[in-house]
PDB file of C-alpha atoms in Angstrom:
ATOM      1  CA  MET A  38      -2.913 219.396 112.723  1.00  0.00           C
ATOM      2  CA  SER A  39      -5.192 222.414 112.718  1.00  0.00           C
ATOM      3  CA  LYS A  40      -8.889 221.756 112.943  1.00  0.00           C
ATOM      4  CA  TYR A  41      -9.914 224.861 110.999  1.00  0.00           C
ATOM      5  CA  ARG A  42      -8.253 225.697 107.684  1.00  0.00           C
ATOM      6  CA  ILE A  43      -8.877 229.267 106.592  1.00  0.00           C
ATOM      7  CA  ALA A  44      -8.419 230.545 103.045  1.00  0.00           C
ATOM      8  CA  VAL A  45      -7.124 234.118 103.182  1.00  0.00           C
ATOM      9  CA  VAL A  46      -8.012 236.335 100.231  1.00  0.00           C
ATOM     10  CA  VAL A  47      -6.057 239.586 100.140  1.00  0.00           C
ATOM     11  CA  GLY A  48      -7.447 242.041  97.605  1.00  0.00           C
ATOM     12  CA  SER A  49      -4.159 243.832  96.991  1.00  0.00           C
ATOM     13  CA  LEU A  50      -1.320 242.778  94.726  1.00  0.00           C
ATOM     14  CA  ARG A  51       1.017 245.602  95.816  1.00  0.00           C
ATOM     15  CA  ARG A  52       4.430 244.432  97.061  1.00  0.00           C
ATOM     16  CA  ASP A  53       4.281 246.488 100.266  1.00  0.00           C
ATOM     17  CA  SER A  54       0.517 246.129 100.761  1.00  0.00           C
ATOM     18  CA  PHE A  55      -0.951 247.334 104.060  1.00  0.00           C
ATOM     19  CA  ASN A  56      -3.625 244.659 103.676  1.00  0.00           C
ATOM     20  CA  GLN A  57      -1.075 241.883 103.250  1.00  0.00           C
ATOM     21  CA  LYS A  58       0.629 243.155 106.405  1.00  0.00           C
ATOM     22  CA  LEU A  59      -2.740 243.239 108.185  1.00  0.00           C
ATOM     23  CA  ALA A  60      -3.525 239.677 107.090  1.00  0.00           C
ATOM     24  CA  ASN A  61      -0.142 238.454 108.352  1.00  0.00           C
ATOM     25  CA  ALA A  62      -0.583 240.275 111.679  1.00  0.00           C
ATOM     26  CA  LEU A  63      -4.131 238.947 112.166  1.00  0.00           C
ATOM     27  CA  ILE A  64      -2.977 235.372 111.638  1.00  0.00           C
ATOM     28  CA  LYS A  65      -0.652 235.796 114.624  1.00  0.00           C
ATOM     29  CA  LEU A  66      -3.697 236.585 116.799  1.00  0.00           C
ATOM     30  CA  ALA A  67      -5.538 233.342 115.993  1.00  0.00           C
ATOM     31  CA  PRO A  68      -5.571 230.226 118.178  1.00  0.00           C
ATOM     32  CA  ALA A  69      -3.406 227.212 117.306  1.00  0.00           C
ATOM     33  CA  GLU A  70      -6.404 225.197 116.085  1.00  0.00           C
ATOM     34  CA  PHE A  71      -6.652 227.597 113.128  1.00  0.00           C
ATOM     35  CA  SER A  72      -4.306 227.477 110.141  1.00  0.00           C
ATOM     36  CA  PHE A  73      -4.252 230.013 107.343  1.00  0.00           C
ATOM     37  CA  LYS A  74      -3.275 229.759 103.699  1.00  0.00           C
ATOM     38  CA  GLN A  75      -3.376 232.687 101.344  1.00  0.00           C
ATOM     39  CA  ALA A  76      -5.331 232.007  98.184  1.00  0.00           C
ATOM     40  CA  GLN A  77      -3.373 233.059  95.118  1.00  0.00           C
ATOM     41  CA  ILE A  78      -5.425 235.446  92.973  1.00  0.00           C
ATOM     42  CA  SER A  79      -2.761 237.397  91.068  1.00  0.00           C
ATOM     43  CA  ASP A  80      -2.535 234.891  88.213  1.00  0.00           C
ATOM     44  CA  LEU A  81      -6.247 234.534  87.473  1.00  0.00           C
ATOM     45  CA  PRO A  82      -7.303 235.538  83.975  1.00  0.00           C
ATOM     46  CA  LEU A  83     -10.063 238.101  83.662  1.00  0.00           C
ATOM     47  CA  TYR A  84     -13.377 236.339  84.146  1.00  0.00           C
ATOM     48  CA  ASN A  85     -15.110 235.437  80.885  1.00  0.00           C
ATOM     49  CA  GLN A  86     -18.229 233.257  80.937  1.00  0.00           C
ATOM     50  CA  ASP A  87     -17.104 231.679  77.664  1.00  0.00           C
ATOM     51  CA  ASP A  88     -14.357 229.930  79.674  1.00  0.00           C
ATOM     52  CA  ASP A  89     -16.714 228.301  82.227  1.00  0.00           C
ATOM     53  CA  GLY A  90     -16.488 224.946  80.470  1.00  0.00           C
ATOM     54  CA  ASN A  91     -12.695 225.004  80.345  1.00  0.00           C
ATOM     55  CA  GLN A  92     -11.435 226.900  83.385  1.00  0.00           C
ATOM     56  CA  ALA A  93      -7.778 227.851  83.639  1.00  0.00           C
ATOM     57  CA  GLU A  94      -5.548 225.828  85.988  1.00  0.00           C
ATOM     58  CA  SER A  95      -5.213 228.895  88.234  1.00  0.00           C
ATOM     59  CA  VAL A  96      -9.006 229.022  88.586  1.00  0.00           C
ATOM     60  CA  LYS A  97      -9.200 225.308  89.390  1.00  0.00           C
ATOM     61  CA  ARG A  98      -6.470 225.792  92.007  1.00  0.00           C
ATOM     62  CA  LEU A  99      -8.358 228.705  93.609  1.00  0.00           C
ATOM     63  CA  LYS A 100     -11.599 226.722  93.699  1.00  0.00           C
ATOM     64  CA  GLY A 101      -9.753 223.811  95.315  1.00  0.00           C
ATOM     65  CA  GLU A 102      -8.245 226.092  97.970  1.00  0.00           C
ATOM     66  CA  ILE A 103     -11.660 227.519  98.779  1.00  0.00           C
ATOM     67  CA  THR A 104     -13.402 224.137  98.781  1.00  0.00           C
ATOM     68  CA  GLY A 105     -10.780 222.690 101.137  1.00  0.00           C
ATOM     69  CA  ALA A 106     -11.175 225.478 103.686  1.00  0.00           C
ATOM     70  CA  GLN A 107     -13.543 225.630 106.641  1.00  0.00           C
ATOM     71  CA  GLY A 108     -13.604 229.424 106.586  1.00  0.00           C
ATOM     72  CA  LEU A 109     -12.680 232.528 104.615  1.00  0.00           C
ATOM     73  CA  LEU A 110     -10.824 235.673 105.615  1.00  0.00           C
ATOM     74  CA  PHE A 111     -11.085 238.609 103.214  1.00  0.00           C
ATOM     75  CA  VAL A 112      -8.642 241.485 103.706  1.00  0.00           C
ATOM     76  CA  THR A 113      -9.366 244.252 101.249  1.00  0.00           C
ATOM     77  CA  PRO A 114      -8.113 247.706 100.373  1.00  0.00           C
ATOM     78  CA  GLU A 115     -10.486 250.298  98.976  1.00  0.00           C
ATOM     79  CA  TYR A 116      -9.956 251.508  95.421  1.00  0.00           C
ATOM     80  CA  ASN A 117     -12.156 254.327  94.141  1.00  0.00           C
ATOM     81  CA  ARG A 118     -14.762 253.677  96.859  1.00  0.00           C
ATOM     82  CA  SER A 119     -15.094 249.962  96.113  1.00  0.00           C
ATOM     83  CA  MET A 120     -13.297 246.629  96.311  1.00  0.00           C
ATOM     84  CA  PRO A 121     -10.387 246.094  93.932  1.00  0.00           C
ATOM     85  CA  GLY A 122     -11.078 244.492  90.565  1.00  0.00           C
ATOM     86  CA  VAL A 123      -8.691 241.618  91.312  1.00  0.00           C
ATOM     87  CA  LEU A 124     -10.829 240.640  94.309  1.00  0.00           C
ATOM     88  CA  LYS A 125     -14.097 240.834  92.353  1.00  0.00           C
ATOM     89  CA  ASN A 126     -12.472 238.767  89.611  1.00  0.00           C
ATOM     90  CA  ALA A 127     -11.602 236.050  92.173  1.00  0.00           C
ATOM     91  CA  LEU A 128     -15.180 236.066  93.502  1.00  0.00           C
ATOM     92  CA  ASP A 129     -16.533 235.635  89.984  1.00  0.00           C
ATOM     93  CA  HIS A 130     -14.162 232.836  89.015  1.00  0.00           C
ATOM     94  CA  ALA A 131     -14.682 230.712  92.134  1.00  0.00           C
ATOM     95  CA  SER A 132     -18.477 231.056  91.919  1.00  0.00           C
ATOM     96  CA  ARG A 133     -18.761 229.794  88.345  1.00  0.00           C
ATOM     97  CA  PRO A 134     -20.007 228.044  86.354  1.00  0.00           C
ATOM     98  CA  TYR A 135     -23.501 228.508  87.715  1.00  0.00           C
ATOM     99  CA  GLY A 136     -24.253 225.833  90.306  1.00  0.00           C
ATOM    100  CA  GLN A 137     -20.577 225.299  91.189  1.00  0.00           C
ATOM    101  CA  ASN A 138     -20.033 228.100  93.715  1.00  0.00           C
ATOM    102  CA  ALA A 139     -16.968 227.226  95.819  1.00  0.00           C
ATOM    103  CA  TRP A 140     -17.702 230.074  98.260  1.00  0.00           C
ATOM    104  CA  ALA A 141     -21.175 228.845  99.274  1.00  0.00           C
ATOM    105  CA  GLY A 142     -21.688 228.114 102.943  1.00  0.00           C
ATOM    106  CA  LYS A 143     -18.140 229.023 104.025  1.00  0.00           C
ATOM    107  CA  PRO A 144     -18.165 231.396 107.023  1.00  0.00           C
ATOM    108  CA  GLY A 145     -16.308 234.593 106.261  1.00  0.00           C
ATOM    109  CA  GLY A 146     -14.752 237.597 107.886  1.00  0.00           C
ATOM    110  CA  VAL A 147     -14.168 240.937 106.152  1.00  0.00           C
ATOM    111  CA  ILE A 148     -11.590 243.475 107.247  1.00  0.00           C
ATOM    112  CA  GLY A 149      -9.304 245.983 105.569  1.00  0.00           C
ATOM    113  CA  ALA A 150      -6.823 248.789 106.011  1.00  0.00           C
ATOM    114  CA  SER A 151      -6.243 252.105 104.285  1.00  0.00           C
ATOM    115  CA  ILE A 152      -4.475 255.409 104.861  1.00  0.00           C
ATOM    116  CA  GLY A 153      -7.890 257.063 104.450  1.00  0.00           C
ATOM    117  CA  SER A 154      -9.728 258.091 107.616  1.00  0.00           C
ATOM    118  CA  ILE A 155     -12.715 255.820 106.915  1.00  0.00           C
ATOM    119  CA  GLY A 156     -10.457 252.853 106.315  1.00  0.00           C
ATOM    120  CA  THR A 157     -12.093 250.488 103.856  1.00  0.00           C
ATOM    121  CA  ALA A 158     -15.706 250.960 104.945  1.00  0.00           C
ATOM    122  CA  ILE A 159     -17.228 251.287 101.480  1.00  0.00           C
ATOM    123  CA  ALA A 160     -15.131 248.519  99.908  1.00  0.00           C
ATOM    124  CA  GLN A 161     -16.124 246.218 102.737  1.00  0.00           C
ATOM    125  CA  GLN A 162     -19.807 246.996 102.206  1.00  0.00           C
ATOM    126  CA  HIS A 163     -19.549 246.266  98.487  1.00  0.00           C
ATOM    127  CA  LEU A 164     -17.704 243.019  99.252  1.00  0.00           C
ATOM    128  CA  ARG A 165     -20.347 242.056 101.820  1.00  0.00           C
ATOM    129  CA  ASN A 166     -23.072 242.595  99.198  1.00  0.00           C
ATOM    130  CA  SER A 167     -21.362 240.173  96.825  1.00  0.00           C
ATOM    131  CA  LEU A 168     -20.692 237.659  99.611  1.00  0.00           C
ATOM    132  CA  ALA A 169     -24.358 237.720 100.632  1.00  0.00           C
ATOM    133  CA  TYR A 170     -25.343 236.742  97.103  1.00  0.00           C
ATOM    134  CA  LEU A 171     -22.649 234.033  97.070  1.00  0.00           C
ATOM    135  CA  ASP A 172     -24.118 232.476 100.254  1.00  0.00           C
ATOM    136  CA  VAL A 173     -21.128 233.300 102.479  1.00  0.00           C
ATOM    137  CA  PRO A 174     -22.348 233.831 106.059  1.00  0.00           C
ATOM    138  CA  THR A 175     -20.268 236.861 107.008  1.00  0.00           C
ATOM    139  CA  LEU A 176     -19.366 238.132 110.466  1.00  0.00           C
ATOM    140  CA  GLY A 177     -21.294 241.383 110.958  1.00  0.00           C
ATOM    141  CA  GLN A 178     -19.901 242.638 114.259  1.00  0.00           C
ATOM    142  CA  PRO A 179     -17.501 243.907 115.249  1.00  0.00           C
ATOM    143  CA  GLU A 180     -16.697 245.901 112.143  1.00  0.00           C
ATOM    144  CA  ALA A 181     -13.070 246.863 111.590  1.00  0.00           C
ATOM    145  CA  PHE A 182     -12.118 249.714 109.286  1.00  0.00           C
ATOM    146  CA  ILE A 183      -8.407 250.090 109.964  1.00  0.00           C
ATOM    147  CA  HIS A 184      -6.849 253.515 109.454  1.00  0.00           C
ATOM    148  CA  VAL A 185      -3.161 252.928 108.751  1.00  0.00           C
ATOM    149  CA  LYS A 186      -0.937 255.295 110.707  1.00  0.00           C
ATOM    150  CA  GLU A 187       2.725 255.268 111.677  1.00  0.00           C
ATOM    151  CA  GLY A 188       3.357 252.474 114.174  1.00  0.00           C
ATOM    152  CA  LEU A 189       0.372 250.267 113.283  1.00  0.00           C
ATOM    153  CA  PHE A 190       2.748 247.423 112.403  1.00  0.00           C
ATOM    154  CA  ASP A 191       5.863 246.553 114.384  1.00  0.00           C
ATOM    155  CA  GLU A 192       9.216 245.364 113.013  1.00  0.00           C
ATOM    156  CA  ALA A 193       8.234 241.691 113.516  1.00  0.00           C
ATOM    157  CA  GLY A 194       5.088 242.066 111.398  1.00  0.00           C
ATOM    158  CA  GLY A 195       2.699 242.185 114.320  1.00  0.00           C
ATOM    159  CA  ILE A 196       0.434 244.953 115.504  1.00  0.00           C
ATOM    160  CA  GLY A 197       2.612 247.758 116.809  1.00  0.00           C
ATOM    161  CA  ASN A 198       0.545 249.371 119.541  1.00  0.00           C
ATOM    162  CA  GLU A 199      -1.454 247.967 122.437  1.00  0.00           C
ATOM    163  CA  ASP A 200      -4.796 249.642 121.668  1.00  0.00           C
ATOM    164  CA  SER A 201      -4.792 248.400 118.074  1.00  0.00           C
ATOM    165  CA  ARG A 202      -3.677 244.934 119.191  1.00  0.00           C
ATOM    166  CA  LYS A 203      -6.551 244.723 121.699  1.00  0.00           C
ATOM    167  CA  PHE A 204      -9.043 245.919 119.094  1.00  0.00           C
ATOM    168  CA  LEU A 205      -7.840 243.417 116.496  1.00  0.00           C
ATOM    169  CA  GLN A 206      -7.636 240.592 119.042  1.00  0.00           C
ATOM    170  CA  ASN A 207     -11.287 241.239 119.862  1.00  0.00           C
ATOM    171  CA  TRP A 208     -12.105 241.136 116.159  1.00  0.00           C
ATOM    172  CA  MET A 209     -10.179 237.864 115.738  1.00  0.00           C
ATOM    173  CA  ASP A 210     -11.870 236.321 118.787  1.00  0.00           C
ATOM    174  CA  HIS A 211     -15.280 237.099 117.269  1.00  0.00           C
ATOM    175  CA  TYR A 212     -14.160 235.774 113.884  1.00  0.00           C
ATOM    176  CA  VAL A 213     -12.941 232.508 115.444  1.00  0.00           C
ATOM    177  CA  ALA A 214     -16.271 232.042 117.249  1.00  0.00           C
ATOM    178  CA  TRP A 215     -18.115 232.789 113.991  1.00  0.00           C
ATOM    179  CA  VAL A 216     -16.166 230.178 112.043  1.00  0.00           C
ATOM    180  CA  LYS A 217     -16.660 227.575 114.792  1.00  0.00           C
ATOM    181  CA  LYS A 218     -20.393 228.270 114.801  1.00  0.00           C
ATOM    182  CA  HIS A 219     -20.811 228.004 111.010  1.00  0.00           C
ATOM    183  CA  ALA A 220     -18.081 225.655 109.727  1.00  0.00           C
ATOM    184  CA  ASP A 221     -19.098 222.249 108.438  1.00  0.00           C
TER     185      ASP A 221
END
């Protein structure tokens, strides 16, 4: 059994999402003592404070997945120079009602991929701002703004070229150390 359970939150709902592919490839770079489960966010209703007293089953499920994890891995695209609305919606739901923040204290990593030359730099910064408020200690270095180009992913769903694999392995090694330092 894995010692560290990680909730993976992918901020894209697109069928052929680069960020879903990145999340799947990153998981392959982690040590055996880490297990990963993607948190389902596509079925969450839009956040409405009026519903705090009677949260939807999908919200309760998400909060349970987060609460049961020792760490968080956020993999986000960048939409219009920010994080996607579906990701912000998940942050809002799992942090409410006030005083019942499921994210609090869980060590997190933030990464993302885009066809744009700056990757997801601005979306990651906006996400980091929200995570700081939500009391998620977030890995600061190394940063990883992945520019998706032909050959980034191989046929097996891994990282397709050696330089990118080394870079992402370094990122994962730092993330693993971060989680071990801050979990429980």
